[in-house]
PDB file of C-alpha atoms in Angstrom:
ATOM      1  CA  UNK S   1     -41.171 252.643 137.057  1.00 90.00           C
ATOM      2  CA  UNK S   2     -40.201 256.059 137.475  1.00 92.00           C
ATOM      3  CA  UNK S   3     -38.512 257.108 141.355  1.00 92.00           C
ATOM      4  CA  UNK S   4     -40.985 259.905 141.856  1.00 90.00           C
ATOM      5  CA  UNK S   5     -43.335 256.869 141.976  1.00 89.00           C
ATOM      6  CA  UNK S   6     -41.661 255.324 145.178  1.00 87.00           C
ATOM      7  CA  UNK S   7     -43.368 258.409 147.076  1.00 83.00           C
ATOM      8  CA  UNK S   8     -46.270 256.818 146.795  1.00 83.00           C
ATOM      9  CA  UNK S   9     -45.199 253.761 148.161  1.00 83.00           C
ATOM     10  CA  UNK S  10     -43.146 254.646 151.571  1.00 78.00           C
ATOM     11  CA  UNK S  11     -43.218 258.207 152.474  1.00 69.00           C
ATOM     12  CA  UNK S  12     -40.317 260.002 153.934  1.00 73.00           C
ATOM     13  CA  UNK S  13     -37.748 259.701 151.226  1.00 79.00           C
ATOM     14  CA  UNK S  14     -36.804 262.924 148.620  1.00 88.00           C
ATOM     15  CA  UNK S  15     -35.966 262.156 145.381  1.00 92.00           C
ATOM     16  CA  UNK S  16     -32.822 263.909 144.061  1.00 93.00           C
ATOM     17  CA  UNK S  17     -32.947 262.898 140.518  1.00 92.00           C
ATOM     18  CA  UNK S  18     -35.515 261.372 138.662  1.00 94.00           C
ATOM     19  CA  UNK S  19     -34.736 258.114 136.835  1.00 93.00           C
ATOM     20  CA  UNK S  20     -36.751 254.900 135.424  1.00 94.00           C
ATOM     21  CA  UNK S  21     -35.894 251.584 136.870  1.00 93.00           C
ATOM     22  CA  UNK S  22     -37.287 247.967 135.895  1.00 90.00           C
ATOM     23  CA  UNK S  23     -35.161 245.695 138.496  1.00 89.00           C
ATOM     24  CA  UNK S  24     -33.451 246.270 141.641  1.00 90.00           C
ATOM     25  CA  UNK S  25     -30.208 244.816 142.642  1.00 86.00           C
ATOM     26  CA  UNK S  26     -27.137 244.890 144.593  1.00 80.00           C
ATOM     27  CA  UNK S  27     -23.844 246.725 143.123  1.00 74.00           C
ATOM     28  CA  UNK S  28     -21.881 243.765 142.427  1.00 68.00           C
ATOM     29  CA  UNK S  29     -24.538 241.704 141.145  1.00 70.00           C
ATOM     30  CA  UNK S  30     -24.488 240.413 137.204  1.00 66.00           C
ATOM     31  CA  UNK S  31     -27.354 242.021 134.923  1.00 68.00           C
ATOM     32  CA  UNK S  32     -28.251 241.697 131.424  1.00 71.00           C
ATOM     33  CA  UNK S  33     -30.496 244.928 129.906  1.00 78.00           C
ATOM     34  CA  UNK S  34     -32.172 246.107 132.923  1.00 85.00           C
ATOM     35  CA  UNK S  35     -32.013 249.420 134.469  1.00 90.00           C
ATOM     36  CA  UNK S  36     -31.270 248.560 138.091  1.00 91.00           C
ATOM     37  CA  UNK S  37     -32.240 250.795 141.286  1.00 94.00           C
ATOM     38  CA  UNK S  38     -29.465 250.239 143.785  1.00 93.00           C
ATOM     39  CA  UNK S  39     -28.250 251.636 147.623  1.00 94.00           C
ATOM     40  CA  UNK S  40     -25.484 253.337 148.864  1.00 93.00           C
ATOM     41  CA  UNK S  41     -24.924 253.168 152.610  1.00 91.00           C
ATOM     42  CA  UNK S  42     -21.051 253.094 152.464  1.00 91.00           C
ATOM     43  CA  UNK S  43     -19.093 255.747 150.176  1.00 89.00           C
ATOM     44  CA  UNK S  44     -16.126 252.588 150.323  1.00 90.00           C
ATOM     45  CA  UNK S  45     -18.739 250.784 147.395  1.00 90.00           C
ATOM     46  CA  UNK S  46     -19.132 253.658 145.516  1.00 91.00           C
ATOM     47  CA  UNK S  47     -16.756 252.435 142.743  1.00 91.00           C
ATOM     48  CA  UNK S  48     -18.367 248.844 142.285  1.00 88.00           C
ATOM     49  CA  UNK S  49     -21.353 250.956 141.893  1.00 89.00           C
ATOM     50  CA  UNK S  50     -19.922 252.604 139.697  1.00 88.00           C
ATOM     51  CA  UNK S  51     -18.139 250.450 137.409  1.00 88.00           C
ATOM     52  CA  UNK S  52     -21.755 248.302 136.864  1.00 87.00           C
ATOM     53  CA  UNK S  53     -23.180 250.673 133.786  1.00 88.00           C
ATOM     54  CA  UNK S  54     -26.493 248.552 134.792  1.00 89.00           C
ATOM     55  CA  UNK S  55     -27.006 250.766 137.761  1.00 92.00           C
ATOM     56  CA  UNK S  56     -29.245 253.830 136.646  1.00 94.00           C
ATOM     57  CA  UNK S  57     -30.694 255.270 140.666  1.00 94.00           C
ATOM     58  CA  UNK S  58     -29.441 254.535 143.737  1.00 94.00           C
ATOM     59  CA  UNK S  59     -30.697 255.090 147.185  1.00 94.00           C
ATOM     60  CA  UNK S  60     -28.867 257.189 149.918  1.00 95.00           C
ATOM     61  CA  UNK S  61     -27.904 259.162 152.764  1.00 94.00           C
ATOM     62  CA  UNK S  62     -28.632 263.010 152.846  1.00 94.00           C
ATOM     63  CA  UNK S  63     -24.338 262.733 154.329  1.00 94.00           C
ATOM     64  CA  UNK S  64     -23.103 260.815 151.257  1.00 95.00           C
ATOM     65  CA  UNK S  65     -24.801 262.809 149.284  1.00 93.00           C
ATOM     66  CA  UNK S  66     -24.000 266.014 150.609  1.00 93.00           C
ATOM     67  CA  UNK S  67     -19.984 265.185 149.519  1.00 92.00           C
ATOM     68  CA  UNK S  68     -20.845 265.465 146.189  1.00 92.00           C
ATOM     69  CA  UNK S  69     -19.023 262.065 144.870  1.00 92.00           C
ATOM     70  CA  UNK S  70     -22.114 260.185 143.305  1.00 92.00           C
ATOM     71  CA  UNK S  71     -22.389 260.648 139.878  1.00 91.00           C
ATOM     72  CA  UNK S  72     -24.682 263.203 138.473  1.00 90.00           C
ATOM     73  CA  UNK S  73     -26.117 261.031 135.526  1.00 92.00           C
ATOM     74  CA  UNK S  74     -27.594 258.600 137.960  1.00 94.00           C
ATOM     75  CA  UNK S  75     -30.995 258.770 139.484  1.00 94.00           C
ATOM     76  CA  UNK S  76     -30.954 259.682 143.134  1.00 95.00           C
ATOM     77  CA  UNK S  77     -33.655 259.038 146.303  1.00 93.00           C
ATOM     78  CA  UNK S  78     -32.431 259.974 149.892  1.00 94.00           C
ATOM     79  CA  UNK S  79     -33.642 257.835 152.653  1.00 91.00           C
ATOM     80  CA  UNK S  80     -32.265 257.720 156.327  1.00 89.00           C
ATOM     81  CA  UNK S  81     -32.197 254.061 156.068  1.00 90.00           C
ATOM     82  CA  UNK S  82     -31.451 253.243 152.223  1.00 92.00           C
ATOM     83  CA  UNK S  83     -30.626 249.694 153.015  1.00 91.00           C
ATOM     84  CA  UNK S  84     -33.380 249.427 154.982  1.00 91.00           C
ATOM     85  CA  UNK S  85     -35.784 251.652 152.388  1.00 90.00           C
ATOM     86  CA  UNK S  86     -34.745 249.604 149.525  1.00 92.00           C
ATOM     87  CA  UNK S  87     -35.601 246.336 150.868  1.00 92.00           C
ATOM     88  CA  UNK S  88     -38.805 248.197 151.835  1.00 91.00           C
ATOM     89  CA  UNK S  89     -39.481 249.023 148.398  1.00 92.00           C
ATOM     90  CA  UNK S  90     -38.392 245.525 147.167  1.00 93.00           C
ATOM     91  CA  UNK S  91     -41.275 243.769 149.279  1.00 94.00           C
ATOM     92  CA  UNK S  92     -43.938 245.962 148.468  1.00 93.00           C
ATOM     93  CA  UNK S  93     -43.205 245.426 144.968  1.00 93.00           C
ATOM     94  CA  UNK S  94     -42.654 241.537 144.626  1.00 92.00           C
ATOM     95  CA  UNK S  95     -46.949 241.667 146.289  1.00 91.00           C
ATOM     96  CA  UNK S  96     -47.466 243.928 142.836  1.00 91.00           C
ATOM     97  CA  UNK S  97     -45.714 241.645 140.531  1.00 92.00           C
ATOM     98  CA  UNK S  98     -43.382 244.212 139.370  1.00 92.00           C
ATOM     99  CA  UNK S  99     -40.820 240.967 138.770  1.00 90.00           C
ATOM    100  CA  UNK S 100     -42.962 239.107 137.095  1.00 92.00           C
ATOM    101  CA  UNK S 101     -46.791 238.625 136.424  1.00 94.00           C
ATOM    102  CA  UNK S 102     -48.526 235.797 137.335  1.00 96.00           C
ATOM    103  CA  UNK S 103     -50.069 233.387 134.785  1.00 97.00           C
ATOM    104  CA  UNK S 104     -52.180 230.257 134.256  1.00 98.00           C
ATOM    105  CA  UNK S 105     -50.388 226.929 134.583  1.00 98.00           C
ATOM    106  CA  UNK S 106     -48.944 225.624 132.068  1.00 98.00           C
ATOM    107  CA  UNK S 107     -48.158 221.576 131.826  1.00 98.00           C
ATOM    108  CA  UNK S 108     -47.246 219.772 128.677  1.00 98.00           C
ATOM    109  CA  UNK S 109     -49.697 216.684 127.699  1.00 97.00           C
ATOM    110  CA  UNK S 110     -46.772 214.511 127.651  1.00 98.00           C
ATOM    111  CA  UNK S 111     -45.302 215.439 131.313  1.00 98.00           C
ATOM    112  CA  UNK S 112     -45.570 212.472 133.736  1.00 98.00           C
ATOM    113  CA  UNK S 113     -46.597 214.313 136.922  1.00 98.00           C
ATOM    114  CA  UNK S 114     -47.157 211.720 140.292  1.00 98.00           C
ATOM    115  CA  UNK S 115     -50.244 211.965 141.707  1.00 96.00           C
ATOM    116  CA  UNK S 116     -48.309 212.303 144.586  1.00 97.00           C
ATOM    117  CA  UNK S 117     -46.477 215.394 143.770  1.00 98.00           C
ATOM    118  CA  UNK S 118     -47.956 219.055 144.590  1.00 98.00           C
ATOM    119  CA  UNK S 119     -47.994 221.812 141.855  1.00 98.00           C
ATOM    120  CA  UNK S 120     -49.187 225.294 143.174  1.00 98.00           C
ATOM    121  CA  UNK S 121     -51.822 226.674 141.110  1.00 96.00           C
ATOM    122  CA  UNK S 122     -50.425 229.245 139.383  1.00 98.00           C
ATOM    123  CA  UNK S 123     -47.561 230.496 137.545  1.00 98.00           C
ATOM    124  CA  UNK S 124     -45.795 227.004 136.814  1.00 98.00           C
ATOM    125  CA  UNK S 125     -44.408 225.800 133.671  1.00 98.00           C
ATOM    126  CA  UNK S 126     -43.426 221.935 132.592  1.00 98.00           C
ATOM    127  CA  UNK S 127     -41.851 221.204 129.380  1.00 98.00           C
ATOM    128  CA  UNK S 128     -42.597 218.094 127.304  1.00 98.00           C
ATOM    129  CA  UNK S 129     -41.760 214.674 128.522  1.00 98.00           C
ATOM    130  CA  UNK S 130     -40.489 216.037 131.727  1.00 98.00           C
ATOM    131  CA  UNK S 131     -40.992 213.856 134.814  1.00 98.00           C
ATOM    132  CA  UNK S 132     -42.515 214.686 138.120  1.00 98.00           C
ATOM    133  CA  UNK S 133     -41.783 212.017 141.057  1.00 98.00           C
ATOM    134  CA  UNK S 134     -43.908 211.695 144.474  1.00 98.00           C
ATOM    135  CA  UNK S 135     -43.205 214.231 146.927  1.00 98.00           C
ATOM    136  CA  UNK S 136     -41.734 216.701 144.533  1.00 98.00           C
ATOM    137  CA  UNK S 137     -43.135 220.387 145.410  1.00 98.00           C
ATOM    138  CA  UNK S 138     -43.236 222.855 142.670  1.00 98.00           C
ATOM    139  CA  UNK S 139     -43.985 226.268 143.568  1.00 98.00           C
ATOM    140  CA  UNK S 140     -45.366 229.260 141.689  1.00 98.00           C
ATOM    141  CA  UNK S 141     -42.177 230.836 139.697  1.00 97.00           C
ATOM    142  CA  UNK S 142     -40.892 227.687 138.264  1.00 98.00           C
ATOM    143  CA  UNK S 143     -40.302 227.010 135.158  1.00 98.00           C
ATOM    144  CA  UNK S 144     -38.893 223.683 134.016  1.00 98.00           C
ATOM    145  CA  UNK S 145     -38.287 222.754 130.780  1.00 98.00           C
ATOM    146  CA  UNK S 146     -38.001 219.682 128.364  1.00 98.00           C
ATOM    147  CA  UNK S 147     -36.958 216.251 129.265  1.00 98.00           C
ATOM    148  CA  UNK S 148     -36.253 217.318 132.969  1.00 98.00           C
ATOM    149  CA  UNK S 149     -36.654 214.805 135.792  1.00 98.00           C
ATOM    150  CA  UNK S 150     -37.406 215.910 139.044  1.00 98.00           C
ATOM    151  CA  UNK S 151     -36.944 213.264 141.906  1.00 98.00           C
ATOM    152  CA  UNK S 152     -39.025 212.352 145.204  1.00 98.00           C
ATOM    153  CA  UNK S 153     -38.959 214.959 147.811  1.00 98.00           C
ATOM    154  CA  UNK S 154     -37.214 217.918 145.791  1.00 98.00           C
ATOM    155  CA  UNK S 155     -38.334 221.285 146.277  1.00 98.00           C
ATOM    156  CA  UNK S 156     -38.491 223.733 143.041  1.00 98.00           C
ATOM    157  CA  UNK S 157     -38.925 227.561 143.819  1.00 98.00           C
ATOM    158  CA  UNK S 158     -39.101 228.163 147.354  1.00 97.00           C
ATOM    159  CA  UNK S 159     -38.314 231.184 149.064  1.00 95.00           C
ATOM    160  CA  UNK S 160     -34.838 231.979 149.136  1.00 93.00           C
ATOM    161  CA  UNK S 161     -33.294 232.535 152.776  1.00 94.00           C
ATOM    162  CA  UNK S 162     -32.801 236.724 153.213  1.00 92.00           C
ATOM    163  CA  UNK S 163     -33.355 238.797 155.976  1.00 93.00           C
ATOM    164  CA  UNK S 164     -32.326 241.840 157.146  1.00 91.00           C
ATOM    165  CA  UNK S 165     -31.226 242.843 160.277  1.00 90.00           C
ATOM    166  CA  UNK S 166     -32.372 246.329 161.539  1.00 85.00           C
ATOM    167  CA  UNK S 167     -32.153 247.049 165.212  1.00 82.00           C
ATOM    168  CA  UNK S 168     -34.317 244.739 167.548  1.00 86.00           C
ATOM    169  CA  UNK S 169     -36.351 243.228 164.984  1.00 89.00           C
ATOM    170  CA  UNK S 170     -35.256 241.384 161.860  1.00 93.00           C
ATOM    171  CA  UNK S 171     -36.721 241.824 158.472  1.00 91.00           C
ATOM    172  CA  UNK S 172     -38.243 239.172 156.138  1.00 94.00           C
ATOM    173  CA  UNK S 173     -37.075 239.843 152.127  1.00 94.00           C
ATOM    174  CA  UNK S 174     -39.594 238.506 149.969  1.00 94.00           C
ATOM    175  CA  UNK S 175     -38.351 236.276 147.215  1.00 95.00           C
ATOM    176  CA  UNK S 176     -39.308 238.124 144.217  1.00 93.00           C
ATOM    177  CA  UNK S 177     -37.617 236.404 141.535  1.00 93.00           C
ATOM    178  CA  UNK S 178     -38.331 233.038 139.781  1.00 96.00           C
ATOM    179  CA  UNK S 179     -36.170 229.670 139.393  1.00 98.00           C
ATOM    180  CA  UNK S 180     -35.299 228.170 135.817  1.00 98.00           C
ATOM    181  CA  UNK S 181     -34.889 224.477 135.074  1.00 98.00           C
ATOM    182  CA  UNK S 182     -33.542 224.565 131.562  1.00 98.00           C
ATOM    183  CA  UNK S 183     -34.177 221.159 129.550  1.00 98.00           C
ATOM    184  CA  UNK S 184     -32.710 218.009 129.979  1.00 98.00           C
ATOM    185  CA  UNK S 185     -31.710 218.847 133.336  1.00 98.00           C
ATOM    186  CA  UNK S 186     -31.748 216.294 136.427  1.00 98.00           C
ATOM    187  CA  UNK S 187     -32.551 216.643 139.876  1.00 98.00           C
ATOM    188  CA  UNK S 188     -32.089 213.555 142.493  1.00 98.00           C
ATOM    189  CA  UNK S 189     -33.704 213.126 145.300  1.00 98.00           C
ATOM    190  CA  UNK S 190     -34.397 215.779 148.515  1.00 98.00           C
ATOM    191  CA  UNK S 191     -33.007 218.836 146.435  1.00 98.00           C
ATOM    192  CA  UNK S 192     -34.074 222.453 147.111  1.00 98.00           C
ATOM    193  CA  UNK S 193     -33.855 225.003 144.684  1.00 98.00           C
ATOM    194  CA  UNK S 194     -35.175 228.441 145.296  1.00 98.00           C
ATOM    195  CA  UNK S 195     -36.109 231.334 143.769  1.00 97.00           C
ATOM    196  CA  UNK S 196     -34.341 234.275 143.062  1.00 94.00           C
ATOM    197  CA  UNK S 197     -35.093 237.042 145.584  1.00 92.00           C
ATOM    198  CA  UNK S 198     -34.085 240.423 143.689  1.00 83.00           C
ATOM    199  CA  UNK S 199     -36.436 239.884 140.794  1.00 71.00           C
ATOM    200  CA  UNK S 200     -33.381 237.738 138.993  1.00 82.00           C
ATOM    201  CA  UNK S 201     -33.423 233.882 138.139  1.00 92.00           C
ATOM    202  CA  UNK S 202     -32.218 231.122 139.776  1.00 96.00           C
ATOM    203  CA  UNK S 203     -31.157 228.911 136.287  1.00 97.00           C
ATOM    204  CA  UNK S 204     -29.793 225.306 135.767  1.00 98.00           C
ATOM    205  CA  UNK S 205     -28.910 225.044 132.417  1.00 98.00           C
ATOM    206  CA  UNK S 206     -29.097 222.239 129.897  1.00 98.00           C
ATOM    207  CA  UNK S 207     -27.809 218.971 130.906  1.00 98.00           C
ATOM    208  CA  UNK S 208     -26.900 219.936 134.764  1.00 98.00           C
ATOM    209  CA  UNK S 209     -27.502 217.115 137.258  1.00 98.00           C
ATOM    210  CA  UNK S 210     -27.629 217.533 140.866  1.00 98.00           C
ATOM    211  CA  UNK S 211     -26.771 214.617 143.627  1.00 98.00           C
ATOM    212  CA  UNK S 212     -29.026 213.925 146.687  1.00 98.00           C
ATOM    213  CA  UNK S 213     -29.473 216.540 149.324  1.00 98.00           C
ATOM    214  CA  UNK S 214     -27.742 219.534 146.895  1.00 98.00           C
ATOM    215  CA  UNK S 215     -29.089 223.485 147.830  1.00 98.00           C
ATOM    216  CA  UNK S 216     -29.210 225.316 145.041  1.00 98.00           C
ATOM    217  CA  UNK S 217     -29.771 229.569 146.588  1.00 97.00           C
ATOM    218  CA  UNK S 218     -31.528 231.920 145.598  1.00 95.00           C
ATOM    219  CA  UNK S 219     -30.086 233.521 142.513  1.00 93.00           C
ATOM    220  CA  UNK S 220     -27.597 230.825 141.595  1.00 96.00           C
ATOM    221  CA  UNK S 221     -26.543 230.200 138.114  1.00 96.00           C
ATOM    222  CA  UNK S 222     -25.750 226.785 137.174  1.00 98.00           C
ATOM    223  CA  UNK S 223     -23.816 226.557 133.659  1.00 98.00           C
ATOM    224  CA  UNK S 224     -24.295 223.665 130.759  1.00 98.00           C
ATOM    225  CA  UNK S 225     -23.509 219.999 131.859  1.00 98.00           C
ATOM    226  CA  UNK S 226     -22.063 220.580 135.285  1.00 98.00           C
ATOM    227  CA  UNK S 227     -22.769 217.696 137.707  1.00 98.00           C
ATOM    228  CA  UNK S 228     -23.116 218.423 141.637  1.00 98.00           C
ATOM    229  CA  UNK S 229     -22.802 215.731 143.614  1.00 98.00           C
ATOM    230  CA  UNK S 230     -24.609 214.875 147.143  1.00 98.00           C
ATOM    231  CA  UNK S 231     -24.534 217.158 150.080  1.00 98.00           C
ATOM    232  CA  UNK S 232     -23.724 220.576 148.083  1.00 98.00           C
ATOM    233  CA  UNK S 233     -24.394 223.562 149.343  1.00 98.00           C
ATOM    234  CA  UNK S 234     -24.341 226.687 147.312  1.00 98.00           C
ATOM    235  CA  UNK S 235     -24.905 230.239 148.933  1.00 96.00           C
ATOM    236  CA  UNK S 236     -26.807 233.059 147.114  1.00 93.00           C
ATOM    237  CA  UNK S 237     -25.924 234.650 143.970  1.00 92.00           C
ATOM    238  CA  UNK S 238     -23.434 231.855 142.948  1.00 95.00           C
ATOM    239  CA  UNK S 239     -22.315 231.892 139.741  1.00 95.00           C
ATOM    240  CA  UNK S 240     -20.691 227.872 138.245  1.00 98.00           C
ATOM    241  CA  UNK S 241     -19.776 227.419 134.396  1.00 98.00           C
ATOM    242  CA  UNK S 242     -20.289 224.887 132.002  1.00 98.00           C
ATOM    243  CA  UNK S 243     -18.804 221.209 132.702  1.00 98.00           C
ATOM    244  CA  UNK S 244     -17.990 221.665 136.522  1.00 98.00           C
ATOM    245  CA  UNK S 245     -17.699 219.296 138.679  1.00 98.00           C
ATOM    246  CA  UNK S 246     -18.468 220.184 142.523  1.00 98.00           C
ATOM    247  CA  UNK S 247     -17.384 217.187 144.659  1.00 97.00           C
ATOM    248  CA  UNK S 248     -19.692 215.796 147.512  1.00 98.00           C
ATOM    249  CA  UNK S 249     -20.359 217.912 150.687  1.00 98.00           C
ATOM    250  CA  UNK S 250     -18.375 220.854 149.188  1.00 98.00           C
ATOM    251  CA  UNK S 251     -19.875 224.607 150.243  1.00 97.00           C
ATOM    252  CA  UNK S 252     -19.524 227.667 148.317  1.00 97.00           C
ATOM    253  CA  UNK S 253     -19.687 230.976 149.552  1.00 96.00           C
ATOM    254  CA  UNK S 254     -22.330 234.009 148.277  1.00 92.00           C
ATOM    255  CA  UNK S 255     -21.641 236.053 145.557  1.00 89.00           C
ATOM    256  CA  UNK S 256     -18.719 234.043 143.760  1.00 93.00           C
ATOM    257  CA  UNK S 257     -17.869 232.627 140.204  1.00 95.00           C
ATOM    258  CA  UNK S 258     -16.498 229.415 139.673  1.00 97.00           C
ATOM    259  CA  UNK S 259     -15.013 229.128 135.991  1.00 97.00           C
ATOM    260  CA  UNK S 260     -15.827 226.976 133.242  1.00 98.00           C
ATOM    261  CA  UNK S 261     -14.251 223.168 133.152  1.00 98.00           C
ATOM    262  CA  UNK S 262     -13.421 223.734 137.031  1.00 98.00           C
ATOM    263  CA  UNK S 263     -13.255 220.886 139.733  1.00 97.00           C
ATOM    264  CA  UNK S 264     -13.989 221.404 142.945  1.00 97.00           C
ATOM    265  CA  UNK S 265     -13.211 218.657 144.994  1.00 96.00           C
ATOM    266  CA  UNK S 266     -14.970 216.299 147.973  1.00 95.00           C
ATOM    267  CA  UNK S 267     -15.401 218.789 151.412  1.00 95.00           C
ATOM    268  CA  UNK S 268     -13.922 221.892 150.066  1.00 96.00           C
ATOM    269  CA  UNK S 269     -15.090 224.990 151.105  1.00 96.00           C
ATOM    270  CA  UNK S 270     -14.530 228.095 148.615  1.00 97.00           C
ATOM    271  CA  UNK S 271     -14.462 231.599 149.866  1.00 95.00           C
ATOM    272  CA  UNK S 272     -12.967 233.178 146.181  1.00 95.00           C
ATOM    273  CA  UNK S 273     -14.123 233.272 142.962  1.00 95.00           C
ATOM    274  CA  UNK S 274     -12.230 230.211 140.914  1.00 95.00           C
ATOM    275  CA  UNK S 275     -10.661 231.004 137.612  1.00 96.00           C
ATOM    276  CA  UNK S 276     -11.748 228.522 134.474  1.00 98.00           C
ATOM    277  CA  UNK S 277      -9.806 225.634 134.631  1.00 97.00           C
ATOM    278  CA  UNK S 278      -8.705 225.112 138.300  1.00 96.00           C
ATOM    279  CA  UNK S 279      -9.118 222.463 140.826  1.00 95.00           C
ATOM    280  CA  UNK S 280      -9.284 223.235 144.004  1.00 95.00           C
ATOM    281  CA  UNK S 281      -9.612 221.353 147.835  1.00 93.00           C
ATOM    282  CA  UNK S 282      -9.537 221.869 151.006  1.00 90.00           C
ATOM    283  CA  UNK S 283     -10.975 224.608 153.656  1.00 83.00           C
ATOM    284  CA  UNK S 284     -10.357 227.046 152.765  1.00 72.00           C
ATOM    285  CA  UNK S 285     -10.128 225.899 149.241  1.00 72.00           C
ATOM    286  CA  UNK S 286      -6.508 226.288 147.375  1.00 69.00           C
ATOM    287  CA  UNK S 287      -4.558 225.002 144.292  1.00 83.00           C
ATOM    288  CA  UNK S 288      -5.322 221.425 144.441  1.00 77.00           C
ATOM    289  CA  UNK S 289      -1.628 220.780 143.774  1.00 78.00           C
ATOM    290  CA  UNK S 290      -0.640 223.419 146.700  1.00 75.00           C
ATOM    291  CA  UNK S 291      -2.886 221.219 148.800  1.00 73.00           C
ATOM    292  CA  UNK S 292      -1.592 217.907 147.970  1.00 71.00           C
ATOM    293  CA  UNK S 293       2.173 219.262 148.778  1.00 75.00           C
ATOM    294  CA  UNK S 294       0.607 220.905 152.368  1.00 70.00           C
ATOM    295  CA  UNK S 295      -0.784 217.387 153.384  1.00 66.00           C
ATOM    296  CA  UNK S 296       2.769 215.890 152.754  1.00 72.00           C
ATOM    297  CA  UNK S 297       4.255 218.152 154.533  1.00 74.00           C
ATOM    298  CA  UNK S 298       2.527 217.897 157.797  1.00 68.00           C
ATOM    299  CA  UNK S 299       2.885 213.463 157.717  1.00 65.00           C
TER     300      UNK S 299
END
């Protein structure tokens, strides 16, 4: 989609620069190939902007623009609002599958699926020998692969929680992306995992197994064999490595990494990204050593 395009979709806007986009997303989010549409309603993110060589048009003020610091190569739309406009364009285009495109169903012969359990009716995926328990929900956007076992009362693809606050009234942010359940994955009982919301994935991959009562947000990614245990709660755009271990009732705050072979232990609460390596307790979560010698020191 080309930004002379969005003209037709909310009016009031002036495009600066034309540019083609295929996925929109925040400045310090992770991207693969796509050509990302961002905003700009602070000059102090300009340089996250522009250190992600993902971001190809951005959205914002007439002001910012005016100072002549946004680089000329990128695509450029004015708005009033671009916060506020790029959500705007977000919704409108998760209704016209820009994200993704819906498609028929598609359940392996040899998936066990309750009779019990509710599968929308489109846009749903089940690998081969993958199991389906009683109460599970699985929601259009889901794809679960291989050997995967879903438990009673989990919840695969719902909406993740995003809202914008403009004003007096607060605005609803579609979840345009999809969730991933790569094979041989696990999920206990009374999960949720949602969807991405930015047109990205929420992904488990291979071999990760998840506790009772775990929330997995949208746009987390979950890396090889790392097991959650019960009561986790994960923000948005979390990003865990391969052969974690998150201890039970530990939170984790949006928009961080944890690194591979990390530990994160029982209660903590992490507000930083975690090098590979590390183990970390408390709230907020330190060195697990540096912890241990603070607990002496207060007996």
């Amino acid at each position: 989609m080309n930004l002379n395009e969005l003209i037709n979709l909310v009016p009031k806007i002036e495009v600066i620069n034309d540019s083609e986009f295929n996925a929109l997303g925040m400045a310090t989010t992770i991207f693969n190939d796509e050509k990302v549409l961002a905003f700009l309603a602070d000059e102090k993110f300009l340089n996250a902007i522009c250190e992600n060589k993902n971001i190809v048009a951005l959205i914002t003020t007439k002001e910012i623009y005016n100072k002549r610091i946004i680089p000329e190569n990128l695509g450029l739309v004015l708005a009033d609002n671009p916060k506020l406009f790029f959500y705007e364009i977000h919704n409108i285009l998760s209704e016209r599958e820009f994200y993704w495109k819906k498609f028929n169903n598609s359940i392996a012969e040899s998936a066990v699926i309750s009779d019990g359990a509710y599968i929308e009716d489109h846009s749903v995926i089940i690998g081969e020998n993958s199991i389906i328990e009683p109460g599970v929900v699985v929601h259009s956007g889901s794809i679960i692969g291989d050997n995967v076992i879903v438990r009673s009362g989990s919840k695969i693809g719902t909406n993740g929680f995003q809202f914008l606050n403009v004003g007096d009234k607060v605005v609803s942010v579609k979840t345009g992306g999809r969730a991933i359940i790569k094979d041989n994955v696990e999920i206990q009982h009374n999960c949720c995992v949602d969807r991405g919301v930015l047109g990205g994935d929420t992904i488990l991959f291979e071999y990760v197994k998840l506790d009772n009562f775990v929330h997995i947000a949208h746009d987390d990614i979950i890396g090889e064999r790392t097991l959650i245990t019960a009561g986790v709660k994960l923000a948005g755009r979390v990003i865990i490595g391969s052969d974690c271990w998150i201890g039970v009732n530990a939170t984790i705050t949006n928009g961080i990494s944890i690194g591979n072979n990390s530990k994160i232990t029982l209660g903590a609460v992490v507000t930083r990204s975690i090098p590979a390596n590390s183990t970390v307790s408390g709230n907020f979560a330190i060195d697990h050593a540096k912890f241990i010698e603070f607990i002496k020191s207060i007996r």
